[in-house]
Amino acid sequence: MTFLDETIALPVGVTLDRFIKRNQDAFPFATGELSQLLRDIAIAAKIVNREINKAGLVDVTGAIGTSNVQGEMQQKLDMIAHIRFMRALRNGGEVAGIVSEEEENIVMTGNDDARYVVAIDPLDGSSNIDVNVSIGTIFSIYRRLSPVGTKVPLDDFLQGGDAQVAAGYVLYGSSTVLVYTTGHGVNGFTYESSLGEFFLSYPTIKIPEDGSIYSINDGNALDFPEPISDYLDTCRTRRYSSRYIGSLVGDFHRNLLKGGIYFYPPTAKTPNGKLRLLYECYPLAFIIEQAGGLATDGKQRLMEVKIKNLHQRSALCIGSTNMVKEVEKITLQKAEMLAAK
Ligand code: AHM
Ligand code: MG
């Protein structure tokens, strides 16, 4: 029986810890370091979940008055989540360096002997923090290229989407869900707060090949590239549902389970796209491909988009295979028509 068969056969009720251990046992040369790192992320997620649940009761909502490297106002919970993840990853000992949306430079953990680096958006969907709408954490893990025992250089983070060894997200929603991949399918775990455990609840997630949900910020419609406007017209003609909450993890998770497509194209305000390649687009692209879907930046496979700097932005089109392919087809047709003129 392969590990995948075993996973499918597992009854719901398997804890994340146990699942990670089984996964590790399936690889005879695994050292357990990646497993420990995933556990550390889960611990931080539980703590962040607790902090988020207190929002409104204690003073953790609202802005702090500072802005991050992208010039966006930092929310208190953004910073709390950032600190919690940094602490868990530093104390866990498996990570040599971290890139966070909330810090301009690489955070050195002091664990120069560690073999992994992590890129993270500790709390995504900032505009929804104060209003009790779902928010999330997105993470991406790479094996370092630089020699163990040295400080991690920038290049360890600029390996490109295909070099990811694991990626995942936590959705703090109607329940808290952790979804991740190590390149062998995608699995989701729901947090049972009274037991303090994540339990396997979505084994071997596959995104439906087709969907009838499209997610985009329609307020930017005047800036949409023509192929996207045309595709959206098709969606409307087909009476598809428009669903957009403005929390990438929430919008992504819904479309992953139900089938759908999410776009953040270039706009006048954000000509290179709004979302960050390293800790938003790459990890979700890895997950969607592992779940049988597709991700592009409107021009090429997202995982192959070249990364030159830590906080680089990208356009994103991600979701059910047939929907993304249809957008690609329209884009190609438009380009050919333009070239023929
Ligand atoms: P953030 O990292 O500052 O929270 O921004 C990312 C968020 C995504 O969660 C979401 O999909 C997008 O920005 C929403 O942007 P907009 O409000 O422009 O539609
Ligand atoms: Mg973000």
Short mmCIF file of C-alpha atoms and ligand atoms in Angstrom, two decimals:
data_model
loop_
_atom_site.label_atom_id
_atom_site.label_comp_id
_atom_site.label_asym_id
_atom_site.label_seq_id
_atom_site.Cartn_x
_atom_site.Cartn_y
_atom_site.Cartn_z
CA MET A 1 0.00 0.00 0.00
CA THR A 2 1.46 3.38 -0.95
CA PHE A 3 1.44 6.31 1.40
CA LEU A 4 -1.26 7.93 -0.73
CA ASP A 5 -3.49 4.85 -0.52
CA GLU A 6 -2.97 4.77 3.22
CA THR A 7 -3.82 8.45 3.49
CA ILE A 8 -7.05 7.99 1.60
CA ALA A 9 -7.89 5.04 3.81
CA LEU A 10 -7.22 6.99 7.01
CA PRO A 11 -10.35 7.70 8.99
CA VAL A 12 -11.06 11.35 9.75
CA GLY A 13 -9.72 11.75 13.25
CA VAL A 14 -6.02 11.49 12.48
CA THR A 15 -4.15 14.33 14.14
CA LEU A 16 -1.80 16.54 12.16
CA ASP A 17 1.13 15.29 14.24
CA ARG A 18 0.36 11.68 13.43
CA PHE A 19 -0.17 12.48 9.76
CA ILE A 20 3.16 14.30 9.54
CA LYS A 21 4.89 11.34 11.22
CA ARG A 22 3.35 8.85 8.75
CA ASN A 23 4.39 11.08 5.88
CA GLN A 24 7.94 11.16 7.23
CA ASP A 25 8.02 7.37 7.68
CA ALA A 26 7.14 6.97 3.99
CA PHE A 27 10.54 8.49 3.13
CA PRO A 28 13.34 6.31 4.49
CA PHE A 29 15.96 9.08 4.37
CA ALA A 30 13.81 11.78 5.97
CA THR A 31 15.57 13.32 8.95
CA GLY A 32 12.43 14.61 10.64
CA GLU A 33 13.52 18.25 10.37
CA LEU A 34 10.80 19.22 7.88
CA SER A 35 8.26 17.38 10.02
CA GLN A 36 9.35 19.36 13.06
CA LEU A 37 9.18 22.58 11.08
CA LEU A 38 5.59 21.85 10.01
CA ARG A 39 4.72 21.16 13.64
CA ASP A 40 6.25 24.50 14.67
CA ILE A 41 4.08 26.27 12.10
CA ALA A 42 1.01 24.48 13.47
CA ILE A 43 1.88 25.58 17.02
CA ALA A 44 2.21 29.21 15.95
CA ALA A 45 -1.09 28.91 14.05
CA LYS A 46 -2.83 27.74 17.22
CA ILE A 47 -1.47 30.72 19.14
CA VAL A 48 -2.43 33.18 16.39
CA ASN A 49 -5.87 31.58 16.26
CA ARG A 50 -6.24 32.25 19.99
CA GLU A 51 -5.18 35.90 19.56
CA ILE A 52 -7.59 36.40 16.65
CA ASN A 53 -10.45 34.95 18.66
CA LYS A 54 -9.91 37.61 21.29
CA ALA A 55 -10.28 40.43 18.74
CA GLY A 56 -12.91 42.84 19.98
CA LEU A 57 -12.49 41.73 23.60
CA VAL A 58 -8.96 42.94 24.09
CA ASP A 59 -7.20 45.74 22.27
CA VAL A 60 -5.71 43.87 19.30
CA THR A 61 -7.63 45.41 16.41
CA GLY A 62 -6.81 48.57 14.48
CA ALA A 63 -3.61 50.01 13.08
CA ILE A 64 -0.39 50.53 15.00
CA GLY A 65 0.52 53.66 13.07
CA THR A 66 3.52 52.17 11.26
CA SER A 67 3.68 50.84 7.72
CA ASN A 68 5.46 47.83 6.26
CA VAL A 69 7.96 47.68 3.43
CA GLN A 70 5.17 47.98 0.85
CA GLY A 71 3.89 51.16 2.51
CA GLU A 72 0.77 49.45 3.88
CA MET A 73 -0.53 50.29 7.35
CA GLN A 74 0.39 47.58 9.82
CA GLN A 75 -2.44 46.28 11.92
CA LYS A 76 -1.85 45.18 15.51
CA LEU A 77 -2.84 41.62 14.66
CA ASP A 78 -0.50 41.64 11.64
CA MET A 79 2.37 42.33 14.00
CA ILE A 80 1.18 39.91 16.67
CA ALA A 81 0.99 37.13 14.09
CA HIS A 82 4.41 38.09 12.70
CA ILE A 83 5.99 37.95 16.17
CA ARG A 84 4.30 34.63 17.02
CA PHE A 85 5.49 32.92 13.84
CA MET A 86 9.01 34.36 14.15
CA ARG A 87 9.25 33.12 17.72
CA ALA A 88 7.92 29.63 16.96
CA LEU A 89 10.24 29.22 13.97
CA ARG A 90 13.27 30.58 15.83
CA ASN A 91 12.65 28.41 18.90
CA GLY A 92 11.87 25.35 16.78
CA GLY A 93 15.43 25.40 15.48
CA GLU A 94 14.77 24.02 11.97
CA VAL A 95 14.83 27.36 10.13
CA ALA A 96 17.93 29.43 9.36
CA GLY A 97 16.19 32.50 7.92
CA ILE A 98 12.71 33.89 7.44
CA VAL A 99 11.17 36.39 5.06
CA SER A 100 7.96 37.94 6.30
CA GLU A 101 5.61 40.40 4.65
CA GLU A 102 6.10 42.55 7.74
CA GLU A 103 9.92 42.86 7.51
CA GLU A 104 11.98 44.38 4.72
CA ASN A 105 15.02 42.14 5.20
CA ILE A 106 15.65 38.48 5.95
CA VAL A 107 15.16 37.69 9.62
CA MET A 108 18.14 35.61 10.76
CA THR A 109 17.03 33.13 13.37
CA GLY A 110 20.51 32.39 14.68
CA ASN A 111 20.01 28.73 13.75
CA ASP A 112 22.72 28.73 11.07
CA ASP A 113 22.91 24.94 11.21
CA ALA A 114 19.29 24.60 10.10
CA ARG A 115 18.60 23.36 6.58
CA TYR A 116 15.42 25.27 5.75
CA VAL A 117 14.26 28.81 5.08
CA VAL A 118 10.67 30.01 5.29
CA ALA A 119 8.75 32.79 3.53
CA ILE A 120 5.54 33.82 5.24
CA ASP A 121 2.65 36.22 5.16
CA PRO A 122 1.78 35.91 8.85
CA LEU A 123 -1.68 37.44 8.54
CA ASP A 124 -3.15 37.99 5.13
CA GLY A 125 -6.33 39.93 4.46
CA SER A 126 -5.51 42.86 6.73
CA SER A 127 -8.55 44.86 5.67
CA ASN A 128 -10.78 42.16 7.15
CA ILE A 129 -9.14 41.92 10.57
CA ASP A 130 -11.35 44.50 12.30
CA VAL A 131 -14.62 43.21 10.93
CA ASN A 132 -14.60 39.51 11.88
CA VAL A 133 -14.16 38.30 8.33
CA SER A 134 -11.88 35.33 7.58
CA ILE A 135 -8.15 35.99 7.43
CA GLY A 136 -5.21 33.66 6.88
CA THR A 137 -1.52 32.80 7.10
CA ILE A 138 0.40 31.69 4.00
CA PHE A 139 3.79 29.95 4.16
CA SER A 140 6.37 28.49 1.85
CA ILE A 141 9.40 26.34 2.73
CA TYR A 142 12.68 25.92 0.82
CA ARG A 143 15.73 23.80 1.47
CA ARG A 144 18.66 26.21 1.64
CA LEU A 145 21.25 26.13 -1.13
CA SER A 146 23.98 27.83 0.89
CA PRO A 147 26.23 25.72 3.11
CA VAL A 148 24.82 24.77 6.48
CA GLY A 149 26.59 26.66 9.25
CA THR A 150 26.65 29.99 7.39
CA LYS A 151 24.25 32.93 7.34
CA VAL A 152 21.51 32.48 4.72
CA PRO A 153 21.96 34.73 1.68
CA LEU A 154 19.21 36.33 -0.40
CA ASP A 155 19.57 33.65 -3.08
CA ASP A 156 18.22 30.96 -0.76
CA PHE A 157 14.87 32.76 -1.02
CA LEU A 158 15.04 33.40 -4.75
CA GLN A 159 15.06 29.78 -5.92
CA GLY A 160 11.68 30.03 -7.68
CA GLY A 161 8.32 28.36 -7.15
CA ASP A 162 9.36 24.91 -8.32
CA ALA A 163 12.03 24.69 -5.61
CA GLN A 164 9.49 24.81 -2.78
CA VAL A 165 9.59 21.69 -0.62
CA ALA A 166 6.36 22.51 1.18
CA ALA A 167 3.73 25.21 1.24
CA GLY A 168 0.49 25.80 3.03
CA TYR A 169 -1.97 28.16 4.60
CA VAL A 170 -4.07 28.53 7.68
CA LEU A 171 -7.57 29.92 7.31
CA TYR A 172 -9.00 31.51 10.44
CA GLY A 173 -12.61 31.26 9.35
CA SER A 174 -15.85 29.67 10.53
CA SER A 175 -13.42 27.06 11.75
CA THR A 176 -9.64 27.16 11.61
CA VAL A 177 -8.19 25.03 8.86
CA LEU A 178 -4.58 24.24 7.98
CA VAL A 179 -3.96 23.05 4.42
CA TYR A 180 -0.53 22.04 3.17
CA THR A 181 1.44 20.12 0.59
CA THR A 182 4.92 18.64 0.54
CA GLY A 183 4.57 17.85 -3.17
CA HIS A 184 2.58 14.66 -2.60
CA GLY A 185 -0.97 15.95 -2.77
CA VAL A 186 -2.82 18.41 -0.59
CA ASN A 187 -4.40 17.69 2.76
CA GLY A 188 -6.47 19.85 5.09
CA PHE A 189 -6.83 19.74 8.87
CA THR A 190 -9.47 21.37 11.07
CA TYR A 191 -8.59 22.74 14.49
CA GLU A 192 -10.47 21.32 17.46
CA SER A 193 -9.86 24.03 20.03
CA SER A 194 -11.04 22.09 23.08
CA LEU A 195 -8.47 19.37 22.31
CA GLY A 196 -5.86 21.77 20.96
CA GLU A 197 -5.31 19.56 17.92
CA PHE A 198 -5.65 19.81 14.16
CA PHE A 199 -7.49 16.77 12.74
CA LEU A 200 -7.39 15.53 9.17
CA SER A 201 -10.67 16.71 7.67
CA TYR A 202 -9.94 17.17 3.95
CA PRO A 203 -7.79 14.25 2.82
CA THR A 204 -6.26 14.44 -0.66
CA ILE A 205 -7.95 17.61 -1.85
CA LYS A 206 -8.64 17.83 -5.58
CA ILE A 207 -10.03 21.01 -7.09
CA PRO A 208 -12.95 20.34 -9.49
CA GLU A 209 -11.74 20.68 -13.10
CA ASP A 210 -14.55 23.13 -13.76
CA GLY A 211 -16.24 25.62 -11.53
CA SER A 212 -18.88 28.30 -11.55
CA ILE A 213 -17.37 30.82 -9.14
CA TYR A 214 -15.19 33.77 -10.15
CA SER A 215 -13.39 35.97 -7.65
CA ILE A 216 -12.01 39.40 -8.50
CA ASN A 217 -12.17 42.93 -7.11
CA ASP A 218 -14.70 44.43 -9.51
CA GLY A 219 -13.82 47.92 -8.30
CA ASN A 220 -10.73 47.63 -10.50
CA ALA A 221 -12.80 46.73 -13.59
CA LEU A 222 -11.71 49.80 -15.58
CA ASP A 223 -8.12 48.57 -15.35
CA PHE A 224 -8.66 44.91 -16.22
CA PRO A 225 -6.72 43.57 -19.22
CA GLU A 226 -9.07 42.91 -22.13
CA PRO A 227 -8.89 39.10 -22.00
CA ILE A 228 -9.97 39.13 -18.38
CA SER A 229 -12.86 41.52 -19.07
CA ASP A 230 -13.96 39.22 -21.89
CA TYR A 231 -13.72 36.12 -19.72
CA LEU A 232 -15.73 37.84 -16.97
CA ASP A 233 -18.44 38.65 -19.53
CA THR A 234 -18.54 34.94 -20.37
CA CYS A 235 -18.90 34.12 -16.66
CA ARG A 236 -21.84 36.51 -16.42
CA THR A 237 -23.45 35.09 -19.56
CA ARG A 238 -23.20 31.66 -17.98
CA ARG A 239 -24.75 33.00 -14.76
CA TYR A 240 -21.71 32.04 -12.68
CA SER A 241 -21.47 33.33 -9.10
CA SER A 242 -19.22 36.22 -8.21
CA ARG A 243 -17.61 35.71 -4.78
CA TYR A 244 -14.88 37.97 -3.40
CA ILE A 245 -14.21 38.67 0.26
CA GLY A 246 -10.79 40.29 -0.17
CA SER A 247 -8.96 37.71 1.94
CA LEU A 248 -6.86 35.70 -0.47
CA VAL A 249 -6.79 32.60 1.72
CA GLY A 250 -10.56 32.64 2.16
CA ASP A 251 -11.27 33.20 -1.52
CA PHE A 252 -8.70 30.58 -2.49
CA HIS A 253 -9.94 27.96 -0.03
CA ARG A 254 -13.54 28.27 -1.18
CA ASN A 255 -12.58 27.96 -4.84
CA LEU A 256 -10.25 25.03 -4.06
CA LEU A 257 -13.07 23.07 -2.49
CA LYS A 258 -15.90 24.11 -4.80
CA GLY A 259 -14.16 24.86 -8.09
CA GLY A 260 -13.61 28.40 -9.30
CA ILE A 261 -11.11 30.99 -10.39
CA TYR A 262 -9.41 33.87 -8.56
CA PHE A 263 -7.74 36.82 -10.29
CA TYR A 264 -5.62 39.72 -9.18
CA PRO A 265 -4.52 41.32 -12.47
CA PRO A 266 -2.30 44.37 -12.87
CA THR A 267 -4.22 47.57 -12.11
CA ALA A 268 -3.46 51.27 -12.42
CA LYS A 269 -2.68 51.35 -8.68
CA THR A 270 -0.58 48.15 -8.75
CA PRO A 271 0.79 47.81 -12.31
CA ASN A 272 2.75 44.65 -11.46
CA GLY A 273 -0.15 43.06 -9.62
CA LYS A 274 -0.81 43.46 -5.92
CA LEU A 275 0.07 40.07 -4.48
CA ARG A 276 3.56 39.07 -3.41
CA LEU A 277 5.24 36.33 -5.39
CA LEU A 278 7.32 34.74 -2.64
CA TYR A 279 4.85 34.34 0.19
CA GLU A 280 1.44 34.64 -1.49
CA CYS A 281 1.55 33.51 -5.12
CA TYR A 282 4.18 30.74 -5.17
CA PRO A 283 2.77 28.81 -2.19
CA LEU A 284 -0.80 28.94 -3.47
CA ALA A 285 0.38 27.98 -6.97
CA PHE A 286 2.19 24.96 -5.51
CA ILE A 287 -0.96 23.93 -3.64
CA ILE A 288 -3.28 24.42 -6.60
CA GLU A 289 -1.06 22.36 -8.91
CA GLN A 290 -0.84 19.61 -6.31
CA ALA A 291 -4.64 19.70 -6.12
CA GLY A 292 -4.92 19.36 -9.91
CA GLY A 293 -5.53 23.02 -10.78
CA LEU A 294 -3.51 25.73 -12.52
CA ALA A 295 -1.92 29.08 -11.72
CA THR A 296 -0.52 31.72 -14.08
CA ASP A 297 0.51 35.35 -13.94
CA GLY A 298 -1.52 35.98 -17.09
CA LYS A 299 1.49 35.19 -19.29
CA GLN A 300 3.13 32.04 -17.97
CA ARG A 301 2.94 29.27 -15.39
CA LEU A 302 3.15 31.07 -12.06
CA MET A 303 5.69 28.67 -10.55
CA GLU A 304 8.14 29.62 -13.32
CA VAL A 305 7.86 33.38 -12.92
CA LYS A 306 11.36 34.60 -12.15
CA ILE A 307 11.88 36.19 -8.77
CA LYS A 308 14.45 38.93 -8.30
CA ASN A 309 13.54 40.44 -4.97
CA LEU A 310 11.91 39.37 -1.73
CA HIS A 311 8.78 41.49 -1.87
CA GLN A 312 8.23 41.33 -5.63
CA ARG A 313 4.63 41.55 -6.76
CA SER A 314 2.91 39.48 -9.40
CA ALA A 315 -0.39 39.23 -11.17
CA LEU A 316 -2.28 36.04 -10.31
CA CYS A 317 -4.87 33.90 -12.04
CA ILE A 318 -5.48 30.66 -10.12
CA GLY A 319 -8.08 27.94 -9.90
CA SER A 320 -9.86 25.14 -11.75
CA THR A 321 -7.94 23.84 -14.76
CA ASN A 322 -10.59 24.40 -17.41
CA MET A 323 -11.33 27.92 -16.21
CA VAL A 324 -7.67 29.00 -16.19
CA LYS A 325 -7.18 27.34 -19.60
CA GLU A 326 -10.12 29.29 -21.00
CA VAL A 327 -8.56 32.56 -19.83
CA GLU A 328 -5.27 31.50 -21.43
CA LYS A 329 -7.07 30.73 -24.69
CA ILE A 330 -8.77 34.12 -24.78
CA THR A 331 -5.44 35.82 -23.99
CA LEU A 332 -3.75 33.97 -26.84
CA GLN A 333 -6.55 34.79 -29.30
CA LYS A 334 -6.36 38.49 -28.36
CA ALA A 335 -2.60 38.51 -28.81
CA GLU A 336 -2.91 36.85 -32.23
CA MET A 337 -5.58 39.32 -33.33
CA LEU A 338 -3.36 42.19 -32.24
CA ALA A 339 -0.37 40.73 -34.06
CA ALA A 340 -2.44 40.27 -37.25
CA LYS A 341 -3.48 43.96 -37.33
P1 AHM B 1 -2.43 42.07 2.48
O1 AHM B 1 -1.27 41.11 2.36
O2 AHM B 1 -1.97 43.46 2.75
O3 AHM B 1 -3.46 41.59 3.44
O4 AHM B 1 -3.07 42.16 1.01
C1 AHM B 1 -3.40 41.01 0.34
C2 AHM B 1 -4.89 40.95 0.17
C3 AHM B 1 -5.37 39.59 -0.23
O5 AHM B 1 -5.71 38.84 0.89
C4 AHM B 1 -6.60 39.90 -1.03
O6 AHM B 1 -6.92 38.91 -1.96
C5 AHM B 1 -6.24 41.19 -1.67
O7 AHM B 1 -5.22 41.78 -0.90
C6 AHM B 1 -7.39 42.11 -1.68
O8 AHM B 1 -7.03 43.29 -2.29
P2 AHM B 1 -8.13 44.35 -2.70
O9 AHM B 1 -8.68 44.89 -1.43
O10 AHM B 1 -7.35 45.35 -3.49
O11 AHM B 1 -9.15 43.64 -3.53
MG MG B 2 -0.77 39.42 2.36
#
